[in-house]
Amino acid sequence: MKETRGFHVAVLGATGAVGQQMIKTLEQRNFPIKKLTLLSSARSAGKAVKFKGESILVQEAKPESFEGVDIALFSAGGSVSKQMAPEAVKRGAIVVDNTSAFRMDPEVPLVVPEVNEEDLKNHNGVIANPNCSTIQMVVALEPIRKEYGLSKVIVSTYQAVSGAGSAAIQELKDHTKALLAEEPFEPKILPVKSDKKHYQLAFNAVPQIDVFTENGFTYEEMKMINETKKIMHMPNLKVAATCVRIPVETGHSESVYFEVEKNSVTVSDLQGILLQADGVVLEDDPSNQVYPMPAHAVGKNDTFVGRIRKDLDEENGFHMWVVSDNLLKGAAWNSVQIAESLIKLNLV
Amino acid sequence: MKETRGFHVAVLGATGAVGQQMIKTLEQRNFPIKKLTLLSSARSAGKAVKFKGESILVQEAKPESFEGVDIALFSAGGSVSKQMAPEAVKRGAIVVDNTSAFRMDPEVPLVVPEVNEEDLKNHNGVIANPNCSTIQMVVALEPIRKEYGLSKVIVSTYQAVSGAGSAAIQELKDHTKALLAEEPFEPKILPVKSDKKHYQLAFNAVPQIDVFTENGFTYEEMKMINETKKIMHMPNLKVAATCVRIPVETGHSESVYFEVEKNSVTVSDLQGILLQADGVVLEDDPSNQVYPMPAHAVGKNDTFVGRIRKDLDEENGFHMWVVSDNLLKGAAWNSVQIAESLIKLNLV
């Protein structure tokens, strides 16, 4: 590595869809790295990955892999995180974990820097990166809450397949090609690889992301509900979610209904707030057909907000449409951004 | 024609996506037809369409075309309906109009037979078929309202491209092929042919169906809001809608939040009601991954309902997922069903 000043950073899950974006994001942000260690399962170890023109060999992750590591970005599945995070922390690393393993652990900060960067100060070695669909929603809601309060959220999502990993992306493409050619195709991964049945996502909409919980909501929906309350420090916020997978490769969209606490708030009040908000790009000009869409959000770190409307019945109710790249703000960028915040706050 | 008993039926817009389904549905239902007249614009006239093994020539629609017609099914655009419906009625036909031309006219019944068949008795020659996305929602809501009351509805839609016509279906397919082959493609139809800008629908989600109104809602959204109130005879029902086009060929899906008036209603109460409801098929068994999806609903007349959940915060709040074939229950089948109701009620 050329940098001599900087941090020893490890990426665990370096060959996955999110891991690849983490490495790209570290490069694009010119993150202060003195050494980059790339880790994976035994199956993917041995692959070479480019970083700033150099080729780095991916190694099998072992407890010893974290010796001397300052910051470890984890994105290799919940069970790997549960096993490896304590090993990394024991060796002095700070873990930024992109799985759901520690998100609801009261000892672990769950952080979206635009919303609750200060929570990083209470970390005990592990920081959790929230679920992709939660992150972009709270980025849009927090500036509104700060100014006008927030009492209720009902969200319906339109989620891209890349959240389910590289193999799921390939299955969507292969199935789409087969349908266009009127050839048979047997899905084996979507909607949830580990679940019993597999369904077509190509030219379809599947109202299941992650498996179902006892109350009829999916884990994905319960993540959105519980994580939103934790990140926003609002245990009593009313939140409901319906999570749906649609045939989009990358970029989650959300139809968000919300109620504010102050009266007489207008659409242009909200537009004004969001125009100034960190990490938000306002795209809201219906008369010129300007509104966010996943195809336009791919590859960008921002959260795009538009179609802000006042509810026609509820005095304090509003609707908006929120779009972001689920691999970037929803995962890789938010993780790297947490690492940047740790440096800024002198916590690493 | 073989039938000598029966009605003289005309289909206006016979070569369009919905018109074709109307003709198929008339055949499948063995509708009592003594003569079938197929009508279109001058541009499409001269084509031959099969009906019960016979080939029928499509003629250019003119006022005289409706001489002797008993029932005319219209699906050729709002301006054609406005021009031709009075001509057809003057000549003694009853018009079932699938466009938005007359839907909110207080003199015109807006009918979904499972919900308000009785309104047909007040017709003055024209009966309006509601918007596709409205029909399937009220079919699911009405049996619930009857038993438990209904005070509020918030819907987010996942709408198929076939609602935008045959050329839009082709554009989705062509654009999808181009993206898979990494070739350029210039959309010219979607999201709304007559609007200024055109966007990719392939692997995208577009929060615009029809053009925008002054209040920031689209016409499609305002149709769902206003038509639901009219069909259900609930001018004060709180209804909000966000309408989104997704890359699905046929089959609209809807994430519906609603509040009932009675207390202590349970999910299994609602399942019990919907299991018995006309036109509804309950597909609600999360533990076996049974839920409605557009790919499974295509070609069927029913409205499929699943993912019924109790809201975690609102005592009387529930969520459900409603799917139906937008060309059938959303258009052709509902129109033919209205015609069947007219016969049943001795109104024709």
XYZ file of C-alpha atoms in Angstrom, chain A residues 172-174 176-178 180, chain B residues 175-183 203:
17
model
C -33.636 -12.640 -11.917
C -31.707 -12.052 -15.158
C -31.781 -15.716 -16.206
C -36.281 -12.834 -17.309
C -34.394 -14.078 -20.371
C -36.180 -17.440 -20.199
C -38.839 -13.476 -22.953
C -36.421 -2.377 -23.208
C -35.845 -5.406 -20.960
C -34.176 -7.289 -23.838
C -32.002 -4.274 -24.644
C -30.835 -3.922 -21.015
C -30.013 -7.643 -20.760
C -27.992 -7.348 -23.985
C -26.431 -4.069 -22.717
C -27.765 -2.249 -25.762
C -35.921 -3.121 -14.051
